[in-house]
Coordinates of C-alpha atoms in Angstrom, one line a residue:
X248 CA 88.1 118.6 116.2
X249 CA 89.9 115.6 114.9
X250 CA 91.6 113.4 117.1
X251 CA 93.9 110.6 115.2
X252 CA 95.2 107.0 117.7
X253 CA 98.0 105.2 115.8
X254 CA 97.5 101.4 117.9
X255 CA 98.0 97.9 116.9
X256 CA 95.3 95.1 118.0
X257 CA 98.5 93.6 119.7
X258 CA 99.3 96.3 121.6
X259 CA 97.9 95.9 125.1
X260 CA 98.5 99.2 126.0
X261 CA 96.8 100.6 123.0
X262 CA 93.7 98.7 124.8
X263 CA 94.4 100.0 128.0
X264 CA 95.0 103.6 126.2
X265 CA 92.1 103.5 124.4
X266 CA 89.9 102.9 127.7
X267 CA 91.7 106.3 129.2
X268 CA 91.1 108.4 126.4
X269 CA 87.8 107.2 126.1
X270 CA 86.9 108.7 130.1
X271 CA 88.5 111.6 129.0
X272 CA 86.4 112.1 126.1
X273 CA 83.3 111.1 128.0
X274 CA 83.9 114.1 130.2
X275 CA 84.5 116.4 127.6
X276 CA 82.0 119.2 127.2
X277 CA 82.5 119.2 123.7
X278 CA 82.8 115.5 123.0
X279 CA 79.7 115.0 120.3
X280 CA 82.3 117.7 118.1
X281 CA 85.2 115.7 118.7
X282 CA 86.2 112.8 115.7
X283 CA 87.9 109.8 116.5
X284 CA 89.6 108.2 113.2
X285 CA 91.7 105.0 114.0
X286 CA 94.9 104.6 112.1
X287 CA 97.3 101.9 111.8
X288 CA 100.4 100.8 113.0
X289 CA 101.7 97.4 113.2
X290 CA 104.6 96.1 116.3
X291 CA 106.1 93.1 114.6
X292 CA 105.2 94.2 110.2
X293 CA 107.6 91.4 109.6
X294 CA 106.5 88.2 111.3
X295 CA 104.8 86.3 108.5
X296 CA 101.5 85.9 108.6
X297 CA 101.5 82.1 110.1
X298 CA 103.5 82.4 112.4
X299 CA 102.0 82.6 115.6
X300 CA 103.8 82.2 119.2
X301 CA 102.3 82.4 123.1
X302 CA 102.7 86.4 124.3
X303 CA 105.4 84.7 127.4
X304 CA 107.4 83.3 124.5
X305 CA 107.6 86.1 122.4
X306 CA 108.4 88.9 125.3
X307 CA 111.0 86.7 126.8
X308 CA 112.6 86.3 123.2
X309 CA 112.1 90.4 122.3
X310 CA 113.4 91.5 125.4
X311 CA 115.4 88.9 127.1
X312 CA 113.7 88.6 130.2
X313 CA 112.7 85.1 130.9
X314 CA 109.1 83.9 131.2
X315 CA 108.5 84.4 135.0
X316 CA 110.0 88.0 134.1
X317 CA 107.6 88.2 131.2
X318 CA 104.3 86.5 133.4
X319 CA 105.0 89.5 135.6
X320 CA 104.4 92.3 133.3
X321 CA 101.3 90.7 131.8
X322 CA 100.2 90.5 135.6
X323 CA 100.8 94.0 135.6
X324 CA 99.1 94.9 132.5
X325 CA 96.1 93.1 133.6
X326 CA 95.8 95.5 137.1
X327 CA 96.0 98.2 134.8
X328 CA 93.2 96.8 133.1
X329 CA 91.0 96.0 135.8
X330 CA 91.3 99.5 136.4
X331 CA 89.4 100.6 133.4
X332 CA 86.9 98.2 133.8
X333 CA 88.8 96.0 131.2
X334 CA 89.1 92.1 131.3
X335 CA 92.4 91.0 130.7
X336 CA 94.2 87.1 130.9
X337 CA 97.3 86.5 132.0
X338 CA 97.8 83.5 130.5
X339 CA 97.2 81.3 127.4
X340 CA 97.1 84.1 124.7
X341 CA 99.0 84.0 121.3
X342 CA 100.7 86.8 119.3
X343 CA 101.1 87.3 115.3
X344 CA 100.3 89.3 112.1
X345 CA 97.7 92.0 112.5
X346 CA 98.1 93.0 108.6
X347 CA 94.1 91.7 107.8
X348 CA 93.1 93.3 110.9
X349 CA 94.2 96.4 109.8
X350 CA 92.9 95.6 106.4
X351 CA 89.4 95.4 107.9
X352 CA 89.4 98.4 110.1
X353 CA 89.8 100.5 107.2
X354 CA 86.8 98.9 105.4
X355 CA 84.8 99.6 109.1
X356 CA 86.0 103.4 108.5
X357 CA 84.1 103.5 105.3
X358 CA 81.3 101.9 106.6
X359 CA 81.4 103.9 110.1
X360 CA 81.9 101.3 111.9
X361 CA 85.7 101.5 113.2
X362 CA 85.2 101.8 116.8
X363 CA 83.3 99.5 116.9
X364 CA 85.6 96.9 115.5
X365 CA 88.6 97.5 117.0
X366 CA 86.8 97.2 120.5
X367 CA 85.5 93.8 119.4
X368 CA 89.3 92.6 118.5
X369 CA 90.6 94.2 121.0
X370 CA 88.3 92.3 123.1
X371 CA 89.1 89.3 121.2
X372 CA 92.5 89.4 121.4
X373 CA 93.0 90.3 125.1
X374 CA 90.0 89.2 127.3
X375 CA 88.7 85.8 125.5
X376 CA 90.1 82.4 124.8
X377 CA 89.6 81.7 121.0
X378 CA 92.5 82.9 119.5
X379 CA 92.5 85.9 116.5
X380 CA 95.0 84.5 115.0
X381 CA 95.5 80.4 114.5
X382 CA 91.7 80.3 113.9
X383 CA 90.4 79.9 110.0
X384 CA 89.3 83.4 108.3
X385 CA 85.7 82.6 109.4
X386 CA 87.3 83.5 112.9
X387 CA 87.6 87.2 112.0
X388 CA 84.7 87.5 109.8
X389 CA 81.9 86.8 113.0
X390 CA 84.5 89.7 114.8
X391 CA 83.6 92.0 111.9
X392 CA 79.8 91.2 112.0
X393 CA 79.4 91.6 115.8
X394 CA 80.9 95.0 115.2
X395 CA 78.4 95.8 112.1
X396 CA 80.2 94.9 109.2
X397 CA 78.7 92.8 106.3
X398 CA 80.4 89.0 106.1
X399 CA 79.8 88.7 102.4
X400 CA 81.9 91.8 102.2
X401 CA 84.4 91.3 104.7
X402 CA 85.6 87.8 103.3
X403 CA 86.1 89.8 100.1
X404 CA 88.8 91.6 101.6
X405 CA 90.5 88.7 103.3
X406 CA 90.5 87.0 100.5
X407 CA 92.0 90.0 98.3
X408 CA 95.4 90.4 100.0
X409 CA 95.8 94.4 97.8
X410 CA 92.2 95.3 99.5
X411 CA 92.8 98.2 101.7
X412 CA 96.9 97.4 102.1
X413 CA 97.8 100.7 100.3
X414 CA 95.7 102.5 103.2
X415 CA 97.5 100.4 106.0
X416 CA 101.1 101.4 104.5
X417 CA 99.9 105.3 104.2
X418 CA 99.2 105.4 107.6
X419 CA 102.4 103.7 109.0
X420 CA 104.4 106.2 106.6
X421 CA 102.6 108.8 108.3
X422 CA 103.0 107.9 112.0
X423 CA 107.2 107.5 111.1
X424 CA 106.8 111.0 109.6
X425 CA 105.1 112.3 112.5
X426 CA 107.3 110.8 114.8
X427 CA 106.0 108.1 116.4
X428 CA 107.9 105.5 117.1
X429 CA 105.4 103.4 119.2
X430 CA 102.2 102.9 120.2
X431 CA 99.2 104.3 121.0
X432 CA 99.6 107.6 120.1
X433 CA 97.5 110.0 119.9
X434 CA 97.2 113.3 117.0
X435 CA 94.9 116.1 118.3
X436 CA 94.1 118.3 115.3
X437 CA 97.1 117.5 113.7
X438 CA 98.6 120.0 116.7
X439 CA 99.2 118.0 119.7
X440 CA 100.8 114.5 120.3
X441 CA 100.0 112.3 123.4
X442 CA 102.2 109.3 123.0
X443 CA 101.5 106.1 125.5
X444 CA 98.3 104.8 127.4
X445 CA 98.6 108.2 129.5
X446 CA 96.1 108.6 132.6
X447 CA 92.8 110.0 131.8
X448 CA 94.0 113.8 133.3
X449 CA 96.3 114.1 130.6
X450 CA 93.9 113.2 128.1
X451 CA 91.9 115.6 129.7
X452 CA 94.1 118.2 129.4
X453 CA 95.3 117.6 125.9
X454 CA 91.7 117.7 124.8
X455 CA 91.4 120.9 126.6
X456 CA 94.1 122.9 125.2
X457 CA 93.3 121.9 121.7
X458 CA 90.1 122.5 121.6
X459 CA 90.6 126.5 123.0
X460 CA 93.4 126.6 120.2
X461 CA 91.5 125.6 117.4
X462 CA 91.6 128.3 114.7
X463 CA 88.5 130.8 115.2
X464 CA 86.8 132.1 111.8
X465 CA 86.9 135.6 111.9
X466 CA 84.9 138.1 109.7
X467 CA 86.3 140.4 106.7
X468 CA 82.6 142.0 106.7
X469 CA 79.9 141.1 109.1
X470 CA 76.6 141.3 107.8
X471 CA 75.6 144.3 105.5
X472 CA 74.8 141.9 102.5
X473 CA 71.9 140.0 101.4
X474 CA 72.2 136.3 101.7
X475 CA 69.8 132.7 102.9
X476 CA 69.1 131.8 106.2
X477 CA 67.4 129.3 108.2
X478 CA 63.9 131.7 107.5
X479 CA 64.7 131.6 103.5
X480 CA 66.4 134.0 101.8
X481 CA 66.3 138.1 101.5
X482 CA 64.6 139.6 98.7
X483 CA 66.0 142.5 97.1
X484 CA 64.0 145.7 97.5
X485 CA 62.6 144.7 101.1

């Protein structure tokens, strides 16, 4: 079973979402058969790449709320956090352009390392002072190496703005086509939709249900005909 998270790396609850789904998973009697695939979606596609402003700033200018409004819900957020055993600060952290981000995830896909890498920036982003995005490109390349990736490699992409944008459009396309408008969401088999950083019971259940309504292979003939096996192959006449 294939189970598909649109998310952005500035999303903090695709970070908190992520660390639901994950428990759900974890409890999941068929998890080691269960695929994970990481797809893109970026909140703010438009702000150009430099220009980077505090969270406060940004969410009291989005929503017009004012700044103690604003310091609120990142309080909030980082309660929620805590909860899933996530480190979170309230204060100090920027927001901008997660276009290369998204650029490198998809190289991690190829190189099976996704997870991996989107825990790292997510960690980045949300728990740890150095900012992701007003630090040189040298910044994301030691993100991409702690996750796996090769640095060699991964400054190739940066530095070839085409490299992997194609994929990052496809799959913003696709989440507008499916529906979703925001972030995380969650595709199960192409079959179900979870949309938001739901608890881990829902997760639970939506695991559940589409994993007993998976389509089951049935049989035309069954058996009868000679053909290989883990013991080798029948030979005609025996």
């Amino acid at each position: 079973m294939r189970v598909e998270i649109w998310s952005d790396i500035a999303c903090p609850w695709c970070y908190v979402g992520k660390a639901r789904f994950e428990k759900a998973l974890g409890a999941f009697p068929h998890r080691d058969e269960v695929e994970v695939v990481h797809r893109s979606f970026e909140l703010d596609p438009h702000r150009a790449k430099g220009d980077v402003q505090p969270v406060l700033t940004m969410l009291a200018k989005k929503y017009g709320m004012s700044e103690t409004q604003a310091q609120a819900g990142e309080n909030n957020l980082a309660a929620q956090a805590a909860a899933e055993g996530l480190d979170y600060r309230t204060s100090g952290r920027d927001h901008g352009n997660t276009f290369d981000m998204h650029r490198l995830l998809h190289l991690a896909k190829e190189r099976g390392r996704q997870d991996e890498l989107i825990q790292v920036l997510y960690r980045a982003n949300f728990a740890e002072e150095r900012s992701v995005f007003t630090e040189s490109v040298e910044r994301l390349v030691e993100l991409a190496v702690e996750s796996g990736l090769d640095a060699e490699e991964v400054r190739g992409v940066l530095a070839d703005p085409t490299a992997y944008a194609d994929a990052v459009r496809a799959d913003e396309r696709e989440a507008a086509e499916l529906g979703a408008n925001g972030v995380p969401f969650f595709v199960l088999d192409r079959k179900y939709g979870v949309s938001g950083a739901q608890p881990a019971e829902v997760f639970t259940q939506a695991l559940t249900q589409a994993w007993g309504e998976r389509p089951q292979l049935r049989l035309i003939e069954d058996g009868g005909a000679d053909a290989c096996g883990p013991d080798g192959c029948a030979v005609p006449g025996h």
